[in-house]
mmCIF file of C-alpha atoms in Angstrom:
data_model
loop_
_atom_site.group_PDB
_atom_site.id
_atom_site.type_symbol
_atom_site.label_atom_id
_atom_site.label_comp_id
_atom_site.label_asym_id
_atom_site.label_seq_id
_atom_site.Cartn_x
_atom_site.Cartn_y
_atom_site.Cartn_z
ATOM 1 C CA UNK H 1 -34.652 6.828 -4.114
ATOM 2 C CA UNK H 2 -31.686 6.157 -1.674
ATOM 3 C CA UNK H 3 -28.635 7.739 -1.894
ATOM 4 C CA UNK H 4 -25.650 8.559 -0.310
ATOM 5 C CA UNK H 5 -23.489 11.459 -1.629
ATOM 6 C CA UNK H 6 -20.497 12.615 -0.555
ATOM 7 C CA UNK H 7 -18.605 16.073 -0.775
ATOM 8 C CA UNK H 8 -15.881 18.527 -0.026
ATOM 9 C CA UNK H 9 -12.542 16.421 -1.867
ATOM 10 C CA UNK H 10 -9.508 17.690 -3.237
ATOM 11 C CA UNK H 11 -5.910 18.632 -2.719
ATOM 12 C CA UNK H 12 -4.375 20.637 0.107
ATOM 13 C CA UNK H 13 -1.137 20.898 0.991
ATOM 14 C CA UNK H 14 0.446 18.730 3.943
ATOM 15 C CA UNK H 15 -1.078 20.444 7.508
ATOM 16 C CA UNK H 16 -4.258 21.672 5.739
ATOM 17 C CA UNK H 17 -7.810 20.662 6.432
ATOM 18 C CA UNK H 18 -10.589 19.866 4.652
ATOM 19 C CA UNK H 19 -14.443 19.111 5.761
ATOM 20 C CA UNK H 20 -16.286 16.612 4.216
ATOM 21 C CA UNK H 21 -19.744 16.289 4.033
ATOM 22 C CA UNK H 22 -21.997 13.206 3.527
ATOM 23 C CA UNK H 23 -25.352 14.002 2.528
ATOM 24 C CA UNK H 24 -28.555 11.665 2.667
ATOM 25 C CA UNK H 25 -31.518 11.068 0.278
ATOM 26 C CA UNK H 26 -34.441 8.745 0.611
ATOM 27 C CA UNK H 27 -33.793 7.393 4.453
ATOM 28 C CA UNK H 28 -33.646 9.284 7.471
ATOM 29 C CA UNK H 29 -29.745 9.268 8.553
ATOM 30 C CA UNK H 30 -29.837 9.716 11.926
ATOM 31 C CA UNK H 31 -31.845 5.988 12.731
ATOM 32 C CA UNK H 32 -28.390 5.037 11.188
ATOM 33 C CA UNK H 33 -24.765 4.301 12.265
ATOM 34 C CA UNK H 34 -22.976 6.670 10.026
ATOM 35 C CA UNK H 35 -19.157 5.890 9.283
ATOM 36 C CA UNK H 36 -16.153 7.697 7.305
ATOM 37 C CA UNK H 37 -14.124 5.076 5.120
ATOM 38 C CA UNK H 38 -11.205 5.551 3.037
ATOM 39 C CA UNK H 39 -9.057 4.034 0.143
ATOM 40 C CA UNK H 40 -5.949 4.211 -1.639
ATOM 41 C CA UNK H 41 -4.847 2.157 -4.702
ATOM 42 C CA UNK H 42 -4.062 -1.093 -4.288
ATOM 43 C CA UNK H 43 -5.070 -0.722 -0.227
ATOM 44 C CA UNK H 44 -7.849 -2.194 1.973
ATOM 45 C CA UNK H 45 -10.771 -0.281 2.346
ATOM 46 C CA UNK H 46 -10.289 1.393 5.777
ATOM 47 C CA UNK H 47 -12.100 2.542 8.742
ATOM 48 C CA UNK H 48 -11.537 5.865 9.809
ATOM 49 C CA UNK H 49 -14.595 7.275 11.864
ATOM 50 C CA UNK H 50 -18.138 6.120 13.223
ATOM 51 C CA UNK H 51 -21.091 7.754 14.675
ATOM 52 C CA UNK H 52 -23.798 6.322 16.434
ATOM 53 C CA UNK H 53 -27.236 7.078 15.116
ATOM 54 C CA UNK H 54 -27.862 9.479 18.717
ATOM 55 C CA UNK H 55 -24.481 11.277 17.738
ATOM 56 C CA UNK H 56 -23.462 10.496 21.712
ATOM 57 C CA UNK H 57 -20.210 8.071 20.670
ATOM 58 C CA UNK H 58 -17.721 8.156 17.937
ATOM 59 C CA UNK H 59 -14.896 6.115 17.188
ATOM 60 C CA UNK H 60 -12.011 6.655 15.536
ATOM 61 C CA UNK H 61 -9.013 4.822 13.967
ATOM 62 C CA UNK H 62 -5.479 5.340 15.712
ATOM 63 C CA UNK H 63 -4.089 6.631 12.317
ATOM 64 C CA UNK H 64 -6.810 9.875 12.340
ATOM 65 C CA UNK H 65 -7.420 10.093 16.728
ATOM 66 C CA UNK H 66 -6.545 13.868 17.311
ATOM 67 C CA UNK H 67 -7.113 15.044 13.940
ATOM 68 C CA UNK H 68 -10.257 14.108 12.410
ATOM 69 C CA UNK H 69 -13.643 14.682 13.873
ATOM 70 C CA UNK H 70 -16.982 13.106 13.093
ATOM 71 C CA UNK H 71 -20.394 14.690 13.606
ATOM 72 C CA UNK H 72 -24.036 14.676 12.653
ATOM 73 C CA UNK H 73 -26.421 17.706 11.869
ATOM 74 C CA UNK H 74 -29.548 15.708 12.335
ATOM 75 C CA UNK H 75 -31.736 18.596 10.692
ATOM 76 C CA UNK H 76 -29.801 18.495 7.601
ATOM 77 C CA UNK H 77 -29.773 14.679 7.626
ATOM 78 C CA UNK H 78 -26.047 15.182 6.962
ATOM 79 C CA UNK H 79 -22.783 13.752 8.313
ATOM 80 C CA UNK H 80 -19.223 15.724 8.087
ATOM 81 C CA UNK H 81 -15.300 14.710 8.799
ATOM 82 C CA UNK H 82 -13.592 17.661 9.376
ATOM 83 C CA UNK H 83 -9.813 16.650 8.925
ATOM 84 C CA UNK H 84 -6.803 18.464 10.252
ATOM 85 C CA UNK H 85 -3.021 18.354 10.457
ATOM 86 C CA UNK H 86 -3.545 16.781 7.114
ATOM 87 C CA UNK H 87 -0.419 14.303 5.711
ATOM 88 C CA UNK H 88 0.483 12.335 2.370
ATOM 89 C CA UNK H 89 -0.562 9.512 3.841
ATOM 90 C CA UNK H 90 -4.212 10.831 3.940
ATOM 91 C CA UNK H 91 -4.462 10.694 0.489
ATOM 92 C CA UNK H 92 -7.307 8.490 -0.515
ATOM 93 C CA UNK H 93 -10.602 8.369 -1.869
ATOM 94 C CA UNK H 94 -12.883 8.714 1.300
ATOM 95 C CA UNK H 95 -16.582 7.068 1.591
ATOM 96 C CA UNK H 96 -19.318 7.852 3.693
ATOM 97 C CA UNK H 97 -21.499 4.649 4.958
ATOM 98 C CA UNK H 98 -24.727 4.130 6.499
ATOM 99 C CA UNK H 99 -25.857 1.032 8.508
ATOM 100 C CA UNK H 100 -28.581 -0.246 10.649
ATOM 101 C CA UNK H 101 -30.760 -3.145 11.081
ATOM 102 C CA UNK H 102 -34.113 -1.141 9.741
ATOM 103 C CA UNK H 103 -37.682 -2.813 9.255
ATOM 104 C CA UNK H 104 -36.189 -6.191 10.425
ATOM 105 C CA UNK H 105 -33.534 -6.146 7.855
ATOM 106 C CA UNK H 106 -29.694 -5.186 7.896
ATOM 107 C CA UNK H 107 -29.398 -2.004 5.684
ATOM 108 C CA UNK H 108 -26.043 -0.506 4.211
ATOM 109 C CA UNK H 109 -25.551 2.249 2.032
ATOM 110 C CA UNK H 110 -22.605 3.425 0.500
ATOM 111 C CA UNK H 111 -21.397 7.008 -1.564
ATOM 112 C CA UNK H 112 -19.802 6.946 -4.414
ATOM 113 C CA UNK H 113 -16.829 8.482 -2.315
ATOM 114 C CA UNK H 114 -14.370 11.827 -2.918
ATOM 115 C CA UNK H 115 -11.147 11.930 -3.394
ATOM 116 C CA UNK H 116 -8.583 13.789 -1.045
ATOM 117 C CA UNK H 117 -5.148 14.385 -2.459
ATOM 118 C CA UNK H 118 -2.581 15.918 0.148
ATOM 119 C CA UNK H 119 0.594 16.616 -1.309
ATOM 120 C CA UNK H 120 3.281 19.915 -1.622
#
């Protein structure tokens, strides 16, 4: 089975930090482009943070540059997002994504997110 689970949600107070983890099932993660999505109510799904499948580039949004960092542990076949300098406006439910053009088809998988609430 496939599956892509994420981990490591919850509420923290405004400058705290919280890791999330993204853990695969089913596929090998690191032939895959691994990104960190988010959502709030009512919003646009949003890009926050890629990986390439080597781990050598990452990307980031403007809105997280400086405070959130992407990385692999290929032996785990898992992907984390450790966040700091955490805000209100980081409230959202976060997603983990895989994708890759695999076995001559486009492949994406998705988690069924975790939610990050940031508040006083």
């Amino acid at each position: 089975q496939v599956q892509v689970v994420e981990s490591g949600g919850g509420s923290v107070q405004p400058g705290g930090s919280l890791r999330l983890s993204c853990a695969a099932s089913g596929f090998t993660l690191s032939n895959y482009a691994m990104s960190w999505y988010r959502q709030a109510p009512g919003k646009e799904r949003e890009l926050m943070a890629t990986i390439t499948p080597t781990g050598v580039a990452t990307n980031y949004a403007d809105s997280v540059k400086g405070r959130f960092t992407i990385s692999r542990d290929t032996r785990k076949n898992m992907v984390y997002l450790q966040m700091n300098s955490l805000t209100p406006d980081d409230t959202a439910m976060y997603y983990c994504k895989a994708a890759a053009v695999r076995l001559g088809e486009f492949r994406v998988y998705w988690g069924q997110g975790t939610q990050v609430a940031v508040s006083s």
